[in-house]
mmCIF file of C-alpha atoms and ligand atoms in Angstrom:
data_model
loop_
_atom_site.group_PDB
_atom_site.id
_atom_site.type_symbol
_atom_site.label_atom_id
_atom_site.label_comp_id
_atom_site.label_asym_id
_atom_site.label_seq_id
_atom_site.Cartn_x
_atom_site.Cartn_y
_atom_site.Cartn_z
ATOM 1 C CA UNK A 25 36.202 -14.925 21.041
ATOM 2 C CA UNK A 26 38.979 -15.295 18.502
ATOM 3 C CA UNK A 27 37.167 -12.852 16.180
ATOM 4 C CA UNK A 28 36.852 -10.210 18.850
ATOM 5 C CA UNK A 29 39.619 -7.904 17.677
ATOM 6 C CA UNK A 30 38.678 -7.728 13.982
ATOM 7 C CA UNK A 31 35.020 -7.223 14.920
ATOM 8 C CA UNK A 32 35.516 -4.384 17.389
ATOM 9 C CA UNK A 33 34.817 -1.685 14.839
ATOM 10 C CA UNK A 34 31.598 -3.350 13.824
ATOM 11 C CA UNK A 35 30.521 -3.966 17.400
ATOM 12 C CA UNK A 36 30.990 -0.343 18.300
ATOM 13 C CA UNK A 37 28.592 0.812 15.627
ATOM 14 C CA UNK A 38 26.155 -2.058 16.122
ATOM 15 C CA UNK A 39 25.807 -1.670 19.897
ATOM 16 C CA UNK A 40 23.148 1.060 20.070
ATOM 17 C CA UNK A 41 20.775 -0.839 17.774
ATOM 18 C CA UNK A 42 21.483 -4.133 19.515
ATOM 19 C CA UNK A 43 20.677 -2.628 22.924
ATOM 20 C CA UNK A 44 17.470 -1.029 21.762
ATOM 21 C CA UNK A 45 14.318 -2.934 22.680
ATOM 22 C CA UNK A 46 12.758 -1.510 19.514
ATOM 23 C CA UNK A 47 13.615 -3.574 16.480
ATOM 24 C CA UNK A 48 14.374 -1.261 13.586
ATOM 25 C CA UNK A 49 12.215 -0.686 10.580
ATOM 26 C CA UNK A 50 12.812 1.260 7.402
ATOM 27 C CA UNK A 51 10.337 3.167 5.286
ATOM 28 C CA UNK A 52 11.073 2.909 1.580
ATOM 29 C CA UNK A 53 8.891 5.801 0.438
ATOM 30 C CA UNK A 54 6.675 5.581 -2.606
ATOM 31 C CA UNK A 55 5.442 8.510 -4.670
ATOM 32 C CA UNK A 56 2.351 9.796 -6.427
ATOM 33 C CA UNK A 57 3.727 10.441 -9.914
ATOM 34 C CA UNK A 58 0.579 9.873 -11.978
ATOM 35 C CA UNK A 59 2.533 10.108 -15.261
ATOM 36 C CA UNK A 60 4.408 6.868 -14.657
ATOM 37 C CA UNK A 61 2.022 5.424 -12.042
ATOM 38 C CA UNK A 62 2.534 5.686 -8.291
ATOM 39 C CA UNK A 63 4.638 3.438 -6.058
ATOM 40 C CA UNK A 64 3.095 2.590 -2.699
ATOM 41 C CA UNK A 65 5.135 2.980 0.486
ATOM 42 C CA UNK A 66 7.103 -0.060 1.599
ATOM 43 C CA UNK A 67 7.936 -0.829 5.217
ATOM 44 C CA UNK A 68 10.876 -3.142 5.837
ATOM 45 C CA UNK A 69 11.198 -4.893 9.208
ATOM 46 C CA UNK A 70 14.379 -6.522 10.400
ATOM 47 C CA UNK A 71 13.266 -9.737 12.133
ATOM 48 C CA UNK A 72 15.373 -12.470 13.765
ATOM 49 C CA UNK A 73 14.707 -14.894 10.897
ATOM 50 C CA UNK A 74 15.042 -12.448 8.027
ATOM 51 C CA UNK A 75 13.496 -9.393 6.472
ATOM 52 C CA UNK A 76 9.745 -8.801 6.456
ATOM 53 C CA UNK A 77 8.607 -6.525 3.617
ATOM 54 C CA UNK A 78 5.193 -4.879 3.638
ATOM 55 C CA UNK A 79 4.220 -3.932 0.059
ATOM 56 C CA UNK A 80 6.632 -3.992 -2.840
ATOM 57 C CA UNK A 81 5.888 -0.978 -5.069
ATOM 58 C CA UNK A 82 5.348 -0.889 -8.815
ATOM 59 C CA UNK A 83 8.576 0.185 -10.458
ATOM 60 C CA UNK A 84 11.846 -1.691 -10.860
ATOM 61 C CA UNK A 85 13.908 0.883 -8.946
ATOM 62 C CA UNK A 86 11.598 0.583 -5.924
ATOM 63 C CA UNK A 87 12.010 -3.212 -5.849
ATOM 64 C CA UNK A 88 15.758 -2.825 -6.338
ATOM 65 C CA UNK A 89 15.964 -0.534 -3.290
ATOM 66 C CA UNK A 90 14.209 -3.195 -1.178
ATOM 67 C CA UNK A 91 16.593 -5.874 -2.435
ATOM 68 C CA UNK A 92 19.551 -3.597 -1.708
ATOM 69 C CA UNK A 93 18.321 -3.252 1.869
ATOM 70 C CA UNK A 94 18.131 -7.032 2.254
ATOM 71 C CA UNK A 95 21.644 -7.395 0.846
ATOM 72 C CA UNK A 96 22.879 -4.691 3.219
ATOM 73 C CA UNK A 97 21.285 -6.430 6.195
ATOM 74 C CA UNK A 98 22.828 -9.739 5.112
ATOM 75 C CA UNK A 99 19.514 -11.502 5.659
ATOM 76 C CA UNK A 100 17.047 -13.179 3.340
ATOM 77 C CA UNK A 101 13.615 -11.729 2.700
ATOM 78 C CA UNK A 102 11.513 -14.156 4.719
ATOM 79 C CA UNK A 103 8.039 -12.728 4.166
ATOM 80 C CA UNK A 104 6.278 -10.387 1.763
ATOM 81 C CA UNK A 105 3.034 -8.912 3.068
ATOM 82 C CA UNK A 106 0.637 -7.232 0.624
ATOM 83 C CA UNK A 107 -1.812 -4.835 2.260
ATOM 84 C CA UNK A 108 -3.921 -5.094 -0.909
ATOM 85 C CA UNK A 109 -3.550 -6.200 -4.528
ATOM 86 C CA UNK A 110 -3.255 -2.795 -6.289
ATOM 87 C CA UNK A 111 -0.296 -3.060 -8.640
ATOM 88 C CA UNK A 112 1.542 -0.106 -7.093
ATOM 89 C CA UNK A 113 1.910 -2.322 -3.997
ATOM 90 C CA UNK A 114 2.415 -5.762 -5.548
ATOM 91 C CA UNK A 115 4.323 -5.521 -8.848
ATOM 92 C CA UNK A 116 7.628 -5.802 -6.978
ATOM 93 C CA UNK A 117 6.557 -9.125 -5.394
ATOM 94 C CA UNK A 118 8.009 -10.918 -8.382
ATOM 95 C CA UNK A 119 11.465 -9.320 -8.078
ATOM 96 C CA UNK A 120 11.615 -10.172 -4.375
ATOM 97 C CA UNK A 121 10.288 -13.728 -4.718
ATOM 98 C CA UNK A 122 12.640 -14.435 -7.604
ATOM 99 C CA UNK A 123 15.606 -13.427 -5.437
ATOM 100 C CA UNK A 124 14.197 -15.175 -2.345
ATOM 101 C CA UNK A 125 11.998 -18.074 -3.519
ATOM 102 C CA UNK A 126 11.447 -19.322 0.040
ATOM 103 C CA UNK A 127 9.796 -16.088 1.165
ATOM 104 C CA UNK A 128 6.225 -16.445 2.388
ATOM 105 C CA UNK A 129 3.586 -14.379 0.570
ATOM 106 C CA UNK A 130 1.009 -12.997 2.981
ATOM 107 C CA UNK A 131 -2.139 -11.568 1.384
ATOM 108 C CA UNK A 132 -5.885 -11.958 1.250
ATOM 109 C CA UNK A 133 -7.820 -13.872 -1.407
ATOM 110 C CA UNK A 134 -9.086 -10.604 -2.927
ATOM 111 C CA UNK A 135 -6.330 -10.666 -5.565
ATOM 112 C CA UNK A 136 -7.965 -13.710 -7.217
ATOM 113 C CA UNK A 137 -11.207 -11.814 -7.685
ATOM 114 C CA UNK A 138 -9.241 -8.820 -8.975
ATOM 115 C CA UNK A 139 -7.353 -10.879 -11.590
ATOM 116 C CA UNK A 140 -10.679 -12.242 -12.853
ATOM 117 C CA UNK A 141 -12.498 -8.916 -12.558
ATOM 118 C CA UNK A 142 -10.973 -5.440 -12.210
ATOM 119 C CA UNK A 143 -7.652 -6.558 -13.768
ATOM 120 C CA UNK A 144 -9.076 -8.993 -16.342
ATOM 121 C CA UNK A 145 -8.371 -6.659 -19.270
ATOM 122 C CA UNK A 146 -5.103 -5.329 -17.851
ATOM 123 C CA UNK A 147 -2.784 -7.904 -19.528
ATOM 124 C CA UNK A 148 -4.307 -7.192 -22.953
ATOM 125 C CA UNK A 149 -3.921 -3.432 -22.416
ATOM 126 C CA UNK A 150 -0.331 -3.876 -21.251
ATOM 127 C CA UNK A 151 0.454 -6.063 -24.276
ATOM 128 C CA UNK A 152 -0.847 -3.379 -26.647
ATOM 129 C CA UNK A 153 1.183 -0.676 -24.905
ATOM 130 C CA UNK A 154 4.312 -2.845 -24.862
ATOM 131 C CA UNK A 155 4.080 -3.156 -28.667
ATOM 132 C CA UNK A 156 3.081 0.476 -29.352
ATOM 133 C CA UNK A 157 5.971 2.071 -31.249
ATOM 134 C CA UNK A 158 4.501 5.549 -30.712
ATOM 135 C CA UNK A 159 5.372 5.225 -27.009
ATOM 136 C CA UNK A 160 8.808 5.905 -25.563
ATOM 137 C CA UNK A 161 11.026 2.986 -24.569
ATOM 138 C CA UNK A 162 10.546 3.706 -20.815
ATOM 139 C CA UNK A 163 6.758 3.647 -21.357
ATOM 140 C CA UNK A 164 6.972 0.327 -23.188
ATOM 141 C CA UNK A 165 9.296 -1.057 -20.500
ATOM 142 C CA UNK A 166 6.753 -0.152 -17.809
ATOM 143 C CA UNK A 167 4.039 -1.935 -19.804
ATOM 144 C CA UNK A 168 6.248 -5.039 -20.178
ATOM 145 C CA UNK A 169 6.913 -5.012 -16.453
ATOM 146 C CA UNK A 170 3.186 -4.801 -15.655
ATOM 147 C CA UNK A 171 2.424 -7.611 -18.096
ATOM 148 C CA UNK A 172 5.029 -9.956 -16.630
ATOM 149 C CA UNK A 173 3.744 -9.255 -13.106
ATOM 150 C CA UNK A 174 0.103 -9.830 -14.079
ATOM 151 C CA UNK A 175 0.916 -13.122 -15.790
ATOM 152 C CA UNK A 176 2.907 -14.493 -12.858
ATOM 153 C CA UNK A 177 0.030 -15.605 -10.644
ATOM 154 C CA UNK A 178 2.375 -17.280 -8.181
ATOM 155 C CA UNK A 179 3.866 -13.911 -7.244
ATOM 156 C CA UNK A 180 0.456 -12.336 -6.581
ATOM 157 C CA UNK A 181 -1.810 -15.080 -5.240
ATOM 158 C CA UNK A 182 -0.846 -16.522 -1.832
ATOM 159 C CA UNK A 183 -0.850 -20.295 -1.327
ATOM 160 C CA UNK A 184 -2.859 -19.840 1.838
ATOM 161 C CA UNK A 185 -4.668 -16.516 1.917
ATOM 162 C CA UNK A 186 -5.235 -14.661 5.168
ATOM 163 C CA UNK A 187 -8.855 -15.291 6.129
ATOM 164 C CA UNK A 188 -8.923 -14.057 9.702
ATOM 165 C CA UNK A 189 -7.218 -11.368 11.724
ATOM 166 C CA UNK A 190 -5.060 -11.941 14.775
ATOM 167 C CA UNK A 191 -1.460 -12.277 15.903
ATOM 168 C CA UNK A 192 0.981 -13.744 13.403
ATOM 169 C CA UNK A 193 4.663 -14.639 13.641
ATOM 170 C CA UNK A 194 6.757 -13.745 10.605
ATOM 171 C CA UNK A 195 10.476 -14.517 10.568
ATOM 172 C CA UNK A 196 10.393 -14.872 14.354
ATOM 173 C CA UNK A 197 8.629 -11.559 15.009
ATOM 174 C CA UNK A 198 5.088 -11.068 16.177
ATOM 175 C CA UNK A 199 2.756 -8.767 14.317
ATOM 176 C CA UNK A 200 -0.942 -8.165 14.706
ATOM 177 C CA UNK A 201 -2.706 -8.661 11.375
ATOM 178 C CA UNK A 202 -5.999 -6.887 10.810
ATOM 179 C CA UNK A 203 -8.478 -7.492 8.035
ATOM 180 C CA UNK A 204 -10.806 -4.893 6.506
ATOM 181 C CA UNK A 205 -13.555 -6.216 4.235
ATOM 182 C CA UNK A 206 -14.997 -4.099 1.435
ATOM 183 C CA UNK A 207 -12.818 -1.046 2.173
ATOM 184 C CA UNK A 208 -10.117 0.094 -0.304
ATOM 185 C CA UNK A 209 -10.456 -3.332 -1.976
ATOM 186 C CA UNK A 210 -12.625 -6.345 -1.245
ATOM 187 C CA UNK A 211 -10.206 -7.417 1.488
ATOM 188 C CA UNK A 212 -7.391 -5.229 2.814
ATOM 189 C CA UNK A 213 -4.749 -6.186 5.346
ATOM 190 C CA UNK A 214 -3.176 -3.798 7.794
ATOM 191 C CA UNK A 215 -0.797 -4.579 10.583
ATOM 192 C CA UNK A 216 0.423 -3.397 13.932
ATOM 193 C CA UNK A 217 4.053 -3.698 15.011
ATOM 194 C CA UNK A 218 3.794 -3.168 18.741
ATOM 195 C CA UNK A 219 7.522 -2.738 19.470
ATOM 196 C CA UNK A 220 7.624 0.297 17.200
ATOM 197 C CA UNK A 221 4.097 1.528 18.023
ATOM 198 C CA UNK A 222 3.538 1.341 14.299
ATOM 199 C CA UNK A 223 0.383 0.857 12.243
ATOM 200 C CA UNK A 224 1.030 0.003 8.579
ATOM 201 C CA UNK A 225 -2.317 0.502 6.897
ATOM 202 C CA UNK A 226 -1.759 0.399 3.131
ATOM 203 C CA UNK A 227 -4.264 2.358 1.083
ATOM 204 C CA UNK A 228 -6.830 2.544 3.894
ATOM 205 C CA UNK A 229 -5.008 5.844 4.339
ATOM 206 C CA UNK A 230 -3.621 7.469 1.198
ATOM 207 C CA UNK A 231 -2.394 10.783 2.502
ATOM 208 C CA UNK A 232 -2.783 12.850 -0.725
ATOM 209 C CA UNK A 233 -6.282 11.593 -1.654
ATOM 210 C CA UNK A 234 -8.156 8.322 -1.020
ATOM 211 C CA UNK A 235 -7.689 6.057 -4.071
ATOM 212 C CA UNK A 236 -11.307 5.047 -4.520
ATOM 213 C CA UNK A 237 -11.013 2.987 -7.741
ATOM 214 C CA UNK A 238 -12.071 -0.187 -5.918
ATOM 215 C CA UNK A 239 -13.273 1.406 -2.682
ATOM 216 C CA UNK A 240 -16.461 1.014 -0.690
ATOM 217 C CA UNK A 241 -17.497 3.859 1.620
ATOM 218 C CA UNK A 242 -19.127 1.782 4.327
ATOM 219 C CA UNK A 243 -16.292 -0.707 4.773
ATOM 220 C CA UNK A 244 -13.663 2.032 4.504
ATOM 221 C CA UNK A 245 -15.343 4.045 7.267
ATOM 222 C CA UNK A 246 -15.449 0.937 9.458
ATOM 223 C CA UNK A 247 -11.756 0.255 8.799
ATOM 224 C CA UNK A 248 -10.799 3.827 9.777
ATOM 225 C CA UNK A 249 -12.805 3.436 13.001
ATOM 226 C CA UNK A 250 -10.824 0.271 13.795
ATOM 227 C CA UNK A 251 -7.538 1.983 13.018
ATOM 228 C CA UNK A 252 -8.559 4.856 15.315
ATOM 229 C CA UNK A 253 -9.357 2.396 18.107
ATOM 230 C CA UNK A 254 -6.065 0.478 17.775
ATOM 231 C CA UNK A 255 -2.924 1.180 19.795
ATOM 232 C CA UNK A 256 -0.185 2.889 17.800
ATOM 233 C CA UNK A 257 1.755 6.138 17.752
ATOM 234 C CA UNK A 258 2.936 6.329 14.119
ATOM 235 C CA UNK A 259 0.872 5.390 11.100
ATOM 236 C CA UNK A 260 2.417 4.561 7.724
ATOM 237 C CA UNK A 261 -0.102 5.322 4.980
ATOM 238 C CA UNK A 262 -0.114 3.588 1.598
ATOM 239 C CA UNK A 263 1.205 6.802 0.038
ATOM 240 C CA UNK A 264 2.550 9.936 1.679
ATOM 241 C CA UNK A 265 4.466 10.730 4.850
ATOM 242 C CA UNK A 266 4.086 8.942 8.210
ATOM 243 C CA UNK A 267 1.309 10.332 10.393
ATOM 244 C CA UNK A 268 0.896 11.032 14.077
ATOM 245 C CA UNK A 269 -2.436 10.249 15.667
ATOM 246 C CA UNK A 270 -3.412 13.934 15.314
ATOM 247 C CA UNK A 271 -2.546 13.805 11.590
ATOM 248 C CA UNK A 272 -4.659 10.694 11.174
ATOM 249 C CA UNK A 273 -7.644 12.248 12.979
ATOM 250 C CA UNK A 274 -7.458 15.295 10.717
ATOM 251 C CA UNK A 275 -7.172 13.099 7.617
ATOM 252 C CA UNK A 276 -10.135 11.011 8.746
ATOM 253 C CA UNK A 277 -12.171 14.202 9.214
ATOM 254 C CA UNK A 278 -11.283 15.328 5.681
ATOM 255 C CA UNK A 279 -12.257 11.873 4.379
ATOM 256 C CA UNK A 280 -15.665 12.053 6.110
ATOM 257 C CA UNK A 281 -16.381 15.581 4.838
ATOM 258 C CA UNK A 282 -15.415 14.588 1.311
ATOM 259 C CA UNK A 283 -17.693 11.517 1.381
ATOM 260 C CA UNK A 284 -20.508 13.659 2.806
ATOM 261 C CA UNK A 285 -20.031 16.115 -0.053
ATOM 262 C CA UNK A 286 -20.055 13.239 -2.572
ATOM 263 C CA UNK A 287 -23.354 12.045 -1.099
ATOM 264 C CA UNK A 288 -24.876 15.540 -1.401
ATOM 265 C CA UNK A 289 -26.158 17.459 -4.412
ATOM 266 C CA UNK A 290 -23.086 19.716 -4.465
ATOM 267 C CA UNK A 291 -20.826 19.937 -7.507
ATOM 268 C CA UNK A 292 -17.984 17.398 -7.679
ATOM 269 C CA UNK A 293 -15.583 20.327 -8.164
ATOM 270 C CA UNK A 294 -16.730 21.790 -4.814
ATOM 271 C CA UNK A 295 -16.048 18.478 -3.094
ATOM 272 C CA UNK A 296 -12.562 18.526 -4.613
ATOM 273 C CA UNK A 297 -12.016 22.110 -3.401
ATOM 274 C CA UNK A 298 -13.074 21.051 0.060
ATOM 275 C CA UNK A 299 -10.619 18.143 0.011
ATOM 276 C CA UNK A 300 -7.802 20.471 -1.088
ATOM 277 C CA UNK A 301 -8.533 22.713 1.898
ATOM 278 C CA UNK A 302 -9.189 20.034 4.552
ATOM 279 C CA UNK A 303 -6.289 17.798 3.483
ATOM 280 C CA UNK A 304 -3.764 20.609 2.961
ATOM 281 C CA UNK A 305 -0.334 19.404 4.039
ATOM 282 C CA UNK A 306 -1.028 15.761 3.167
ATOM 283 C CA UNK A 307 0.166 16.317 -0.405
ATOM 284 C CA UNK A 308 3.104 18.257 -1.813
ATOM 285 C CA UNK A 309 2.675 21.363 -4.021
ATOM 286 C CA UNK A 310 3.857 19.188 -6.940
ATOM 287 C CA UNK A 311 1.069 16.705 -6.295
ATOM 288 C CA UNK A 312 -1.714 19.291 -5.901
ATOM 289 C CA UNK A 313 -2.964 19.302 -9.519
ATOM 290 C CA UNK A 314 -3.171 15.517 -9.681
ATOM 291 C CA UNK A 315 -4.797 15.364 -6.251
ATOM 292 C CA UNK A 316 -7.496 17.881 -7.234
ATOM 293 C CA UNK A 317 -8.171 15.942 -10.443
ATOM 294 C CA UNK A 318 -8.572 12.664 -8.547
ATOM 295 C CA UNK A 319 -10.620 14.189 -5.697
ATOM 296 C CA UNK A 320 -13.080 15.415 -8.311
ATOM 297 C CA UNK A 321 -13.047 12.318 -10.564
ATOM 298 C CA UNK A 322 -13.624 9.852 -7.705
ATOM 299 C CA UNK A 323 -16.733 11.826 -6.758
ATOM 300 C CA UNK A 324 -18.186 12.051 -10.268
ATOM 301 C CA UNK A 325 -16.985 8.701 -11.669
ATOM 302 C CA UNK A 326 -16.955 6.357 -8.684
ATOM 303 C CA UNK A 327 -18.823 7.632 -5.631
ATOM 304 C CA UNK A 328 -21.741 8.827 -7.770
ATOM 305 C CA UNK A 329 -21.711 5.861 -10.172
ATOM 306 C CA UNK A 330 -24.970 3.904 -10.400
ATOM 307 C CA UNK A 331 -25.218 1.454 -7.503
ATOM 308 C CA UNK A 332 -25.184 -1.575 -9.816
ATOM 309 C CA UNK A 333 -21.781 -0.666 -11.211
ATOM 310 C CA UNK A 334 -20.153 -0.622 -7.798
ATOM 311 C CA UNK A 335 -21.805 -3.627 -6.174
ATOM 312 C CA UNK A 336 -18.764 -5.843 -6.676
ATOM 313 C CA UNK A 337 -16.545 -3.667 -4.506
ATOM 314 C CA UNK A 338 -19.039 -3.426 -1.674
ATOM 315 C CA UNK A 339 -20.217 -7.049 -1.997
ATOM 316 C CA UNK A 340 -17.596 -8.238 0.479
ATOM 317 C CA UNK A 341 -19.497 -6.383 3.221
ATOM 318 C CA UNK A 342 -22.700 -8.329 2.675
HETATM 319 ZN ZN1 ZN B 425 -1.586 2.477 -3.637
#
């Protein structure tokens, strides 16, 4: 009690949060800047044993904002959860794990397949860009950052990958971990934080436009059905603003219509137009051009690619 007087100011401001039965969380928003490469959304949970970080972004300033939050909370980062291995969600792992080497990395084994497959040529490409004097210094710095992240396996590959879904305790807090096979990647994680009524779903929901680079329609549909059936009130997508259940249902409808268009004989540009109409409000006016480009390219380049070229992404379903 001898510290009571000096602490009174702090106690006064801390009381409302302390009395709340809902442990706080913070959304560190990402962005969809295709020029420099997007950052995924990060969700930061304050748990009794430390900070739990879901996804770590791509760029240095995103990682720095997460670290600043941990410093502000006066707690170590105890766990880093990756919803999937895409580099706009995992490049920051290294910054966080360097600052907090004891943090647990929670991810699926899909990243190993990605490093040997989809990302196999990425280090070589990054090395070329890092040395390309025709690029600006910020462009070369981004390439160096990608290269360092790709070459640090320990910051991407978990010691013990998540193989099954179910309840998990991280830093003294319970979460419900869910696993989606052959959806946005070969194995995606999403999680439910019951106290907050929160579903954090990574790129199973990308508000502006589904990032289909490594996607598989069948598994993705199944994952969205599971998300719809789960108990939550607010959904944090991999990119874009938080969604209510009504938002999510509308987004899911747009996703289904877009896939149906891709499976039809209609022009890819028409499918993109349809997405722009059905998904209006899920992207900003600034993002619209990029979104239209992607909504069209995913149809013509990915969803309509010869079956053999896409088997790897859907293989996890078999
Ligand atoms: Zn992403």
